[in-house]
Coordinates of C-alpha atoms and ligand atoms in Angstrom, one line a residue:
X1144 CA -87.8 69.5 -13.6
X1145 CA -87.0 71.3 -16.7
X1146 CA -83.3 70.9 -17.8
X1147 CA -81.2 72.4 -20.4
X1148 CA -78.0 70.5 -21.6
X1149 CA -75.3 72.0 -23.6
X1150 CA -73.4 69.5 -25.6
X1151 CA -74.7 66.3 -27.0
X1152 CA -71.4 64.4 -26.9
X1153 CA -70.9 61.3 -24.6
X1154 CA -71.6 63.0 -21.3
X1155 CA -74.2 65.3 -22.6
X1156 CA -76.1 62.7 -24.5
X1157 CA -76.1 60.2 -21.7
X1158 CA -77.0 62.8 -19.2
X1159 CA -79.9 64.0 -21.4
X1160 CA -81.5 60.6 -22.0
X1161 CA -81.1 59.5 -18.3
X1162 CA -82.7 62.7 -16.9
X1163 CA -85.5 62.3 -19.5
X1164 CA -86.0 58.7 -18.5
X1165 CA -86.2 59.7 -14.7
X1166 CA -89.2 61.9 -15.9
X1167 CA -87.5 65.4 -16.5
X1168 CA -88.1 67.5 -19.4
X1169 CA -84.9 67.9 -21.2
X1170 CA -83.8 70.2 -24.0
X1171 CA -80.3 69.3 -25.3
X1172 CA -78.4 71.8 -27.6
X1173 CA -75.5 71.1 -29.8
X1174 CA -74.0 73.3 -32.5
X1175 CA -73.5 70.3 -34.8
X1176 CA -76.7 70.2 -36.9
X1177 CA -76.0 66.6 -38.3
X1178 CA -75.6 65.3 -34.7
X1179 CA -78.9 67.1 -33.8
X1180 CA -80.7 65.9 -36.7
X1181 CA -79.7 62.2 -36.1
X1182 CA -80.5 62.4 -32.4
X1183 CA -83.9 64.0 -33.0
X1184 CA -84.7 61.1 -35.4
X1185 CA -83.8 58.6 -32.7
X1186 CA -80.4 57.5 -34.3
X1187 CA -77.5 57.4 -31.6
X1188 CA -74.4 59.2 -32.7
X1189 CA -72.1 56.9 -30.7
X1190 CA -72.3 53.2 -29.7
X1191 CA -73.3 52.7 -26.1
X1192 CA -75.3 49.7 -24.8
X1193 CA -78.8 50.5 -24.1
X1194 CA -78.7 54.0 -25.5
X1195 CA -80.9 53.7 -28.5
X1196 CA -83.8 52.4 -26.5
X1197 CA -83.9 55.1 -23.9
X1198 CA -83.2 57.8 -26.6
X1199 CA -86.2 56.5 -28.6
X1200 CA -88.5 56.0 -25.7
X1201 CA -88.0 59.5 -24.4
X1202 CA -88.3 61.2 -27.7
X1203 CA -91.7 59.5 -28.1
X1204 CA -92.8 60.5 -24.7
X1205 CA -91.9 64.0 -25.6
X1206 CA -89.6 64.5 -22.7
X1207 CA -86.5 64.9 -24.9
X1208 CA -85.8 67.5 -27.5
X1209 CA -82.6 68.3 -29.4
X1210 CA -81.9 71.6 -30.9
X1211 CA -79.1 73.7 -32.3
X1212 CA -80.5 76.7 -30.4
X1213 CA -78.7 77.6 -27.2
X1214 CA -81.4 80.0 -26.4
X1215 CA -84.1 77.3 -26.4
X1216 CA -82.0 75.0 -24.0
X1217 CA -81.3 78.1 -21.9
X1218 CA -84.8 79.6 -21.7
X1219 CA -86.5 76.2 -21.0
X1220 CA -84.2 74.9 -18.3
X1221 CA -84.4 75.7 -14.7
X1222 CA -81.0 74.1 -14.5
X1223 CA -78.6 74.2 -17.3
X1224 CA -75.8 71.6 -17.6
X1225 CA -72.5 72.4 -19.4
X1226 CA -71.5 69.1 -21.0
X1227 CA -69.3 70.5 -23.9
X1228 CA -65.9 68.9 -24.7
X1229 CA -62.8 69.8 -22.8
X1230 CA -60.2 68.2 -24.8
X1231 CA -56.4 68.3 -24.0
X1232 CA -54.3 71.0 -25.6
X1233 CA -50.8 70.2 -27.0
X1234 CA -49.3 71.4 -23.8
X1235 CA -51.5 69.0 -21.6
X1236 CA -53.8 71.7 -20.2
X1237 CA -57.5 71.5 -20.8
X1238 CA -58.9 73.4 -23.8
X1239 CA -61.9 75.4 -22.4
X1240 CA -62.8 77.2 -25.5
X1241 CA -66.0 75.3 -25.9
X1242 CA -67.0 76.3 -22.3
X1243 CA -66.1 79.9 -23.1
X1244 CA -68.1 79.8 -26.3
X1245 CA -71.2 78.7 -24.4
X1246 CA -70.7 81.2 -21.7
X1247 CA -70.4 84.0 -24.3
X1248 CA -73.4 82.9 -26.3
X1249 CA -75.7 82.7 -23.3
X1250 CA -74.6 85.8 -21.5
X1251 CA -76.8 88.2 -23.3
X1252 CA -79.8 85.9 -22.8
X1253 CA -79.6 85.4 -19.2
X1254 CA -82.8 86.7 -17.6
X1255 CA -84.1 85.5 -14.3
X1256 CA -82.4 83.0 -12.0
X1257 CA -80.4 80.4 -14.0
X1258 CA -78.2 77.7 -12.5
X1259 CA -75.3 76.8 -14.7
X1260 CA -73.8 73.5 -13.8
X1261 CA -70.3 72.1 -14.9
X1262 CA -70.7 68.4 -15.7
X1263 CA -67.7 68.1 -18.1
X1264 CA -64.3 67.5 -16.6
X1265 CA -62.6 71.0 -15.9
X1266 CA -59.7 72.2 -14.0
X1267 CA -60.2 73.3 -10.4
X1268 CA -61.2 77.0 -10.2
X1269 CA -63.0 76.9 -13.7
X1270 CA -66.3 78.0 -12.1
X1271 CA -64.6 81.3 -10.8
X1272 CA -63.5 81.9 -14.3
X1273 CA -67.0 81.5 -15.7
X1274 CA -68.3 83.8 -13.1
X1275 CA -65.8 86.4 -13.9
X1276 CA -66.5 86.2 -17.7
X1277 CA -70.3 86.4 -17.0
X1278 CA -69.8 89.3 -14.7
X1279 CA -67.9 91.1 -17.4
X1280 CA -70.3 90.2 -20.1
X1281 CA -73.6 91.0 -18.2
X1282 CA -72.3 93.6 -15.9
X1283 CA -73.8 92.1 -12.8
X1284 CA -73.8 88.7 -11.0
X1285 CA -77.5 88.8 -10.2
X1286 CA -79.6 86.3 -12.0
X1287 CA -77.3 83.3 -12.4
X1288 CA -75.1 81.0 -10.4
X1289 CA -72.5 78.3 -11.3
X1290 CA -72.3 75.0 -9.6
X1291 CA -70.3 71.8 -10.1
X1292 CA -71.7 68.3 -10.5
X1293 CA -69.1 66.0 -12.0
X1294 CA -70.0 62.9 -13.9
X1295 CA -68.3 59.6 -13.2
X1296 CA -69.9 57.3 -15.9
X1297 CA -67.8 55.0 -18.0
X1298 CA -68.1 54.4 -21.5
X1299 CA -69.7 51.1 -22.3
X1300 CA -71.7 51.1 -19.1
X1301 CA -72.6 54.7 -19.2
X1302 CA -76.5 54.4 -18.7
X1303 CA -76.0 51.9 -15.8
X1304 CA -73.4 54.1 -14.2
X1305 CA -75.6 57.3 -14.5
X1306 CA -78.6 55.5 -13.0
X1307 CA -76.8 53.6 -10.4
X1308 CA -73.7 55.8 -9.3
X1309 CA -71.5 55.1 -6.3
X1310 CA -72.0 58.7 -5.3
X1311 CA -73.3 62.0 -6.5
X1312 CA -71.1 65.1 -5.9
X1313 CA -72.8 68.4 -5.7
X1314 CA -70.4 71.4 -5.4
X1315 CA -72.3 74.7 -4.9
X1316 CA -71.3 77.9 -3.2
X1317 CA -74.8 79.1 -2.2
X1318 CA -77.8 77.2 -0.3
X1319 CA -80.1 78.1 -3.4
X1320 CA -77.8 76.4 -5.9
X1321 CA -77.2 73.5 -3.5
X1322 CA -80.9 73.1 -2.7
X1323 CA -81.8 73.0 -6.5
X1324 CA -79.3 70.3 -7.3
X1325 CA -80.2 68.2 -4.2
X1326 CA -83.9 68.5 -5.4
X1327 CA -83.0 67.2 -8.8
X1328 CA -81.2 64.1 -7.4
X1329 CA -82.6 63.1 -4.1
X1330 CA -85.9 61.5 -5.3
X1331 CA -84.4 59.0 -7.6
X1332 CA -81.0 58.1 -6.2
X1333 CA -80.2 56.1 -3.1
X1334 CA -76.4 56.5 -3.1
X1335 CA -74.5 59.0 -0.9
X1336 CA -74.9 62.6 -2.1
X1337 CA -71.8 64.7 -1.1
X1338 CA -72.7 68.3 -0.7
X1339 CA -69.5 70.5 -0.9
X1340 CA -68.2 73.8 -2.5
X1341 CA -67.3 74.1 -6.0
X1342 CA -63.6 73.8 -5.9
X1343 CA -63.7 70.4 -3.9
X1344 CA -66.3 69.1 -6.5
X1345 CA -64.0 70.2 -9.4
X1346 CA -60.9 68.6 -7.8
X1347 CA -62.8 65.3 -6.9
X1348 CA -63.3 64.4 -10.4
X1349 CA -59.8 65.0 -11.6
X1350 CA -58.4 63.3 -8.5
X1351 CA -60.7 60.3 -9.0
X1352 CA -59.5 59.7 -12.5
X1353 CA -55.9 60.2 -11.7
X1354 CA -56.2 57.7 -8.8
X1355 CA -57.7 55.0 -10.9
X1356 CA -55.0 55.5 -13.5
X1357 CA -52.4 55.2 -10.9
X1358 CA -53.8 52.0 -9.7
X1359 CA -53.5 50.7 -13.3
X1360 CA -50.0 51.7 -13.8
X1361 CA -49.1 50.3 -10.4
X1362 CA -50.6 46.9 -11.0
X1363 CA -48.9 46.9 -14.6
X1364 CA -45.5 47.5 -12.9
X1365 CA -46.1 44.6 -10.4
X1366 CA -47.1 42.6 -13.5
X1367 CA -43.7 43.1 -15.1
X1368 CA -42.1 42.1 -11.8
X1369 CA -44.3 38.9 -11.8
X1370 CA -43.3 38.1 -15.3
X1371 CA -39.5 38.3 -14.4
X1372 CA -39.8 36.1 -11.4
X1373 CA -42.4 33.7 -12.7
X1374 CA -45.3 34.7 -10.4
X1375 CA -48.9 35.4 -11.5
X1376 CA -50.3 38.9 -11.6
X1377 CA -53.9 37.8 -11.4
X1378 CA -53.3 36.0 -8.1
X1379 CA -51.1 38.8 -6.7
X1380 CA -53.9 41.3 -7.7
X1381 CA -56.3 39.2 -5.9
X1382 CA -54.3 39.0 -2.9
X1383 CA -53.9 42.7 -2.8
X1384 CA -57.6 43.5 -3.6
X1385 CA -58.9 41.4 -0.7
X1386 CA -57.7 44.1 1.6
X1387 CA -60.8 46.3 1.6
X1388 CA -58.6 49.3 1.9
X1389 CA -57.3 48.6 -1.6
X1390 CA -60.3 46.8 -3.2
X1391 CA -60.4 44.5 -6.1
X1392 CA -61.3 47.0 -8.9
X1393 CA -58.9 48.6 -11.4
X1394 CA -56.1 46.0 -10.8
X1395 CA -56.5 44.3 -14.3
X1396 CA -53.0 44.2 -15.8
X1397 CA -52.4 44.5 -19.5
X1398 CA -52.1 46.9 -22.2
X1399 CA -53.0 49.9 -19.9
X1400 CA -55.5 52.6 -20.1
X1401 CA -56.7 54.6 -23.1
X1402 CA -59.8 56.5 -23.9
X1403 CA -60.9 60.1 -23.9
X1404 CA -60.5 60.6 -20.1
X1405 CA -57.6 59.1 -18.2
X1406 CA -54.8 60.1 -20.6
X1407 CA -56.1 63.6 -20.9
X1408 CA -57.1 64.2 -17.2
X1409 CA -53.7 62.9 -16.1
X1410 CA -51.9 65.5 -18.3
X1411 CA -54.4 68.2 -17.3
X1412 CA -53.9 67.6 -13.6
X1413 CA -50.1 67.6 -13.8
X1414 CA -50.3 71.1 -15.4
X1415 CA -52.9 72.3 -13.0
X1416 CA -50.5 71.3 -10.2
X1417 CA -47.5 72.8 -11.9
X1418 CA -49.4 76.0 -12.5
X1419 CA -50.0 76.1 -8.8
X1420 CA -46.4 75.4 -7.9
X1421 CA -47.0 71.7 -6.8
X1422 CA -44.8 69.0 -8.5
X1423 CA -47.1 66.0 -9.1
X1424 CA -44.3 64.0 -10.6
X1425 CA -46.1 60.8 -9.4
X1426 CA -48.7 61.3 -12.2
X1427 CA -46.0 61.9 -14.9
X1428 CA -44.6 58.4 -14.0
X1429 CA -48.2 56.9 -14.2
X1430 CA -48.3 58.3 -17.7
X1431 CA -44.8 57.1 -18.7
X1432 CA -45.6 53.5 -17.5
X1433 CA -48.8 53.5 -19.4
X1434 CA -47.3 54.8 -22.6
X1435 CA -44.6 52.0 -22.6
X1436 CA -47.3 49.1 -22.6
X1437 CA -48.0 48.9 -26.4
X1438 CA -44.2 48.8 -27.0
X1439 CA -44.0 45.9 -24.5
X1440 CA -46.8 44.0 -26.4
X1441 CA -44.9 44.4 -29.7
X1442 CA -41.6 43.3 -28.0
X1443 CA -43.4 40.1 -26.8
X1444 CA -44.8 39.5 -30.3
X1445 CA -41.3 40.0 -31.7
X1446 CA -39.9 37.5 -29.3
X1447 CA -42.5 35.0 -30.1
X1448 CA -42.4 35.2 -33.9
X1449 CA -38.7 36.1 -34.1
X1450 CA -38.8 38.0 -37.4
X1451 CA -41.9 40.1 -38.0
X1452 CA -41.4 41.0 -41.7
X1453 CA -44.0 39.5 -43.9
X1454 CA -45.7 37.7 -41.1
X1455 CA -49.5 37.8 -40.9
X1456 CA -51.0 38.9 -37.5
X1457 CA -54.7 38.9 -36.6
X1458 CA -55.9 41.7 -34.3
X1459 CA -58.8 41.3 -32.1
X1460 CA -60.2 44.5 -30.9
X1461 CA -59.2 48.1 -31.6
X1462 CA -61.5 50.0 -29.3
X1463 CA -59.9 51.4 -26.1
X1464 CA -62.1 49.1 -24.1
X1465 CA -65.1 46.7 -24.6
X1466 CA -68.6 47.8 -25.3
X1467 CA -67.7 51.1 -27.0
X1468 CA -66.7 52.1 -30.5
X1469 CA -64.4 54.7 -29.1
X1470 CA -60.7 54.4 -30.3
X1471 CA -59.5 57.7 -28.6
X1472 CA -55.9 56.9 -27.1
X1473 CA -56.4 53.3 -27.8
X1474 CA -53.4 51.1 -27.6
X1475 CA -54.3 49.9 -31.2
X1476 CA -53.5 53.4 -32.5
X1477 CA -49.8 52.7 -31.5
X1478 CA -49.8 48.9 -32.3
X1479 CA -51.1 49.2 -35.9
X1480 CA -48.8 51.6 -37.4
X1481 CA -45.7 50.2 -35.7
X1482 CA -46.5 46.7 -36.9
X1483 CA -47.1 48.0 -40.4
X1484 CA -43.8 49.8 -40.5
X1485 CA -42.2 46.5 -39.7
X1486 CA -43.9 45.0 -42.6
X1487 CA -46.4 42.8 -40.7
X1488 CA -49.6 42.0 -42.7
X1489 CA -52.7 42.8 -40.5
X1490 CA -56.0 41.3 -40.5
X1491 CA -58.3 43.4 -38.1
X1492 CA -61.5 42.7 -36.4
X1493 CA -63.6 44.7 -33.8
X1494 CA -67.2 44.2 -33.2
X1495 CA -68.0 47.9 -33.2
X1496 CA -64.9 50.2 -33.7
X1497 CA -63.4 48.9 -37.0
X1498 CA -65.0 51.6 -39.0
X1499 CA -63.5 54.4 -36.9
X1500 CA -59.9 52.9 -37.0
X1501 CA -60.3 52.5 -40.8
X1502 CA -60.6 56.2 -41.1
X1503 CA -57.2 56.5 -39.5
X1504 CA -55.5 53.5 -41.2
X1505 CA -57.4 52.9 -44.5
X1506 CA -57.5 49.3 -45.8
X1507 CA -54.6 48.5 -48.1
X1508 CA -52.8 45.5 -49.5
X1509 CA -51.2 44.8 -46.1
X1510 CA -54.0 45.9 -43.8
X1511 CA -57.4 44.2 -44.0
X1512 CA -60.5 44.6 -42.0
X1513 CA -62.4 41.4 -41.5
X1514 CA -66.0 40.6 -40.2
X1515 CA -65.0 38.0 -37.4
X1516 CA -62.4 36.8 -35.2
X1517 CA -62.2 33.8 -37.2
X1518 CA -61.5 35.8 -40.4
X1519 CA -58.8 37.6 -38.5
X1520 CA -57.3 34.2 -37.6
X1521 CA -57.2 32.9 -41.1
X1522 CA -53.5 32.2 -42.2
X1523 CA -52.3 34.2 -39.1
X1524 CA -48.9 33.5 -37.6
X1525 CA -50.2 35.2 -34.3
X1526 CA -53.3 36.7 -32.9
X1527 CA -53.1 39.8 -30.8
X1528 CA -55.9 40.7 -28.2
X1529 CA -56.0 44.3 -27.7
X1530 CA -59.6 44.8 -26.3
X1531 CA -61.5 43.0 -23.6
X1532 CA -64.7 42.3 -25.7
X1533 CA -66.8 39.7 -24.2
X1534 CA -67.3 37.8 -27.4
X1535 CA -63.5 37.0 -27.4
X1536 CA -64.1 35.0 -24.2
X1537 CA -66.2 32.5 -25.9
X1538 CA -64.5 31.8 -29.2
X1539 CA -64.2 28.4 -30.6
X1540 CA -60.5 27.8 -30.0
X1541 CA -60.4 24.5 -31.9
X1542 CA -61.7 26.2 -35.0
X1543 CA -59.5 29.3 -34.5
X1544 CA -56.4 27.1 -34.1
X1545 CA -57.2 25.1 -37.3
X1546 CA -57.4 28.5 -39.2
X1547 CA -54.1 29.9 -37.9
X1548 CA -50.6 29.1 -39.5
X1549 CA -48.9 29.0 -36.1
X1550 CA -51.0 28.9 -32.9
X1551 CA -49.5 32.0 -31.0
X1552 CA -51.6 34.3 -29.0
X1553 CA -50.4 37.5 -27.5
X1554 CA -53.1 38.6 -25.0
X1555 CA -53.0 42.3 -24.0
X1556 CA -56.0 42.0 -21.8
X1557 CA -55.1 38.9 -19.7
X1558 CA -58.5 37.3 -20.8
X1559 CA -57.6 33.7 -20.3
X1560 CA -55.9 31.2 -18.0
X1561 CA -52.5 30.4 -19.4
X1562 CA -52.7 26.7 -18.6
X1563 CA -56.0 26.3 -20.3
X1564 CA -54.8 28.0 -23.4
X1565 CA -51.7 25.8 -23.3
X1566 CA -53.9 22.7 -23.1
X1567 CA -55.8 24.0 -26.2
X1568 CA -52.6 23.9 -28.0
X1569 CA -51.6 27.5 -28.1
X1570 CA -48.4 29.4 -27.3
X1571 CA -50.0 31.9 -25.0
X1572 CA -48.4 35.1 -23.8
X1573 CA -50.0 37.6 -21.5
X1574 CA -49.0 40.2 -19.1
X1575 CA -47.5 39.4 -15.7
X1576 CA -48.0 35.6 -16.0
X1577 CA -46.1 32.8 -17.2
X1578 CA -45.8 32.4 -21.0
X1579 CA -46.6 28.9 -22.3
X1580 CA -44.3 28.6 -25.2
X1581 CA -43.9 24.8 -26.0
X1582 CA -46.9 23.0 -27.4
X1583 CA -48.3 20.4 -24.9
X1584 CA -46.5 17.1 -25.0
X1585 CA -49.0 14.2 -25.0
X1586 CA -46.3 11.7 -23.7
X1587 CA -45.1 13.9 -20.7
X1588 CA -47.0 13.5 -17.5
X1589 CA -48.3 16.8 -16.1
X1590 CA -46.1 18.3 -13.5
X1591 CA -48.0 18.6 -10.2
X1592 CA -48.6 22.3 -9.4
X1593 CA -49.5 23.7 -5.9
X1594 CA -53.1 24.8 -5.5
X1595 CA -54.0 28.5 -5.7
X1596 CA -57.2 29.2 -4.1
X1597 CA -59.1 29.7 -0.7
X1598 CA -58.6 27.1 2.0
X1599 CA -61.9 26.2 3.4
X1600 CA -62.9 24.5 6.8
X1601 CA -63.5 21.3 4.9
X1602 CA -59.8 21.3 4.0
X1603 CA -60.5 21.7 0.4
X1604 CA -59.3 24.4 -2.0
X1605 CA -61.9 26.4 -3.7
X1606 CA -60.7 27.7 -6.8
X1607 CA -60.1 31.6 -7.0
X1608 CA -62.6 33.4 -9.0
X1609 CA -60.9 35.5 -11.7
X1610 CA -60.4 39.2 -10.9
X1611 CA -62.0 40.5 -14.1
X1612 CA -63.1 38.6 -17.0
X1613 CA -61.6 35.2 -16.9
X1614 CA -61.9 31.9 -18.5
X1615 CA -64.3 31.1 -21.3
X1616 CA -65.3 27.6 -20.5
Ligands
UGA1760 C1 -63.3 56.7 -16.8 C2 -63.7 56.6 -15.4 O1 -63.6 55.2 -14.9 C3 -65.1 57.3 -15.2 O2 -65.5 57.2 -13.9 C4 -65.1 58.7 -15.7 O3 -66.4 59.3 -15.6 C5 -64.6 58.7 -17.1 O4 -63.3 58.2 -17.2 C6 -64.6 60.2 -17.5 O5 -63.9 61.0 -17.0 O6 -65.5 60.6 -18.3 P1 -63.6 55.5 -19.1 O7 -62.6 56.1 -19.6 O8 -64.9 55.3 -19.9 O9 -64.1 56.0 -17.6 O10 -63.2 53.9 -18.9 P2 -62.8 53.0 -17.7 O11 -63.5 51.8 -17.6 O12 -62.3 53.7 -16.5 O13 -61.4 52.4 -18.5 C7 -60.3 53.4 -18.8 C8 -59.3 52.6 -19.3 O14 -58.5 51.8 -18.3 C9 -59.5 51.5 -20.4 O15 -58.6 51.5 -21.4 C10 -59.5 50.2 -19.8 O16 -59.1 49.1 -20.5 C11 -58.3 50.5 -18.7 N1 -58.3 49.6 -17.5 C12 -59.3 49.7 -16.6 C13 -57.2 48.8 -17.2 O17 -56.3 48.7 -18.0 N2 -57.2 48.0 -16.1 C14 -58.2 48.2 -15.1 O18 -58.3 47.4 -14.2 C15 -59.3 49.0 -15.3

């Protein structure tokens, strides 16, 4: 099929390269000339595993074109996807001005049947507003339709998520629009394809993100309980997740959620509900819990180091999650300035996102960007783990410990087994698990602990696999 894509940001770019990879002819339009020039040269504008290869292969194959001309994307596409940004406004509502801009720019050029498909996350009923605007601008409704086909990809695994989704949601209000979108997907995707109307589809996206965020805040509150009572959140989460009605995913406790989606979509859904006379206070609480996580980490650091002023702290990871250079709403944006205000000297390392955070917090005498985790540990009184990068799981802890002034680790992502870190000689603090404060005493016999694991028929205990991430060796 011939597809037009408006917007070459995260969703637009991944959608463009993936549809091209599936054999469709894609014209992607973006108003940013520099972005278009770079992409046309095969240079990704964002870090995403696997993106560069697919981008280059499809440019070479001639299936993928980037342009600044909306006319070109519109006229060469049988289906046109709206993938422009829908950022949050100061009042929490979604800013739909980029969608409005696209609608106004294409209205005069609509000629023949065009299906405009919302792919960006939009408030429920946005399609009705688009249709109303187009009707006003074109004088008639003939010749175009609007549909909703929300995207569920995650940053860091976007290509994989696009190619192997759990489900595809097609929201259309006419058989023709529905059939066109179904034709686009059914050949290549074996997952369930949910056919529904536009409003349901729009709401599914917001509700899915809000539910996942709720799961994270829920488990973070249980983690706080665990910490108070001396229980272990990774085992509690596992025990909960074994119930198939709950499932094991998104129960990783720690610093909470960031990124360009959950925080913005939560706020937007609260406002949508409010505007419709529904009090979705639950989601306000989810937000409140999440916003308190960074302060909790700093409190733990304070307790561990006693006085923070003039202490050196290594920061491992600033991206909001692993496998991305995205720092939007990342906990690091709160942690870094708060620690600097308290006179902490920071040595920061992130495999991909350091250059982005450096634009917000430029290097200065008390804040250095360093090229490795080992450099971050040099002379440090403590290490903070803010992002779940895989490379942190396989660090040489002996070397790291020898570089640090005091062996204190505050792990905001619960990457390691506290007992193992203790055995390596660290004071190890994480979320919802026992803190191991005293250095191991060689003369003291280990106190026997009850087993944690699955009882098997052979009366053995199989150790629990870790919920997410886990031990490094
Ligand atoms: C999220 C959704 O997962 C996607 O389905 C959706 O398409 C996307 O938003 C979007 O609306 O565009 P994303 O924000 O890329 O994707 O990342 P996630 O993997 O969902 O993680 C979000 C945040 O939650 C991260 O900060 C992560 O560290 C945190 N998280 C995730 C936890 O704290 N605990 C968990 O158990 C899982």
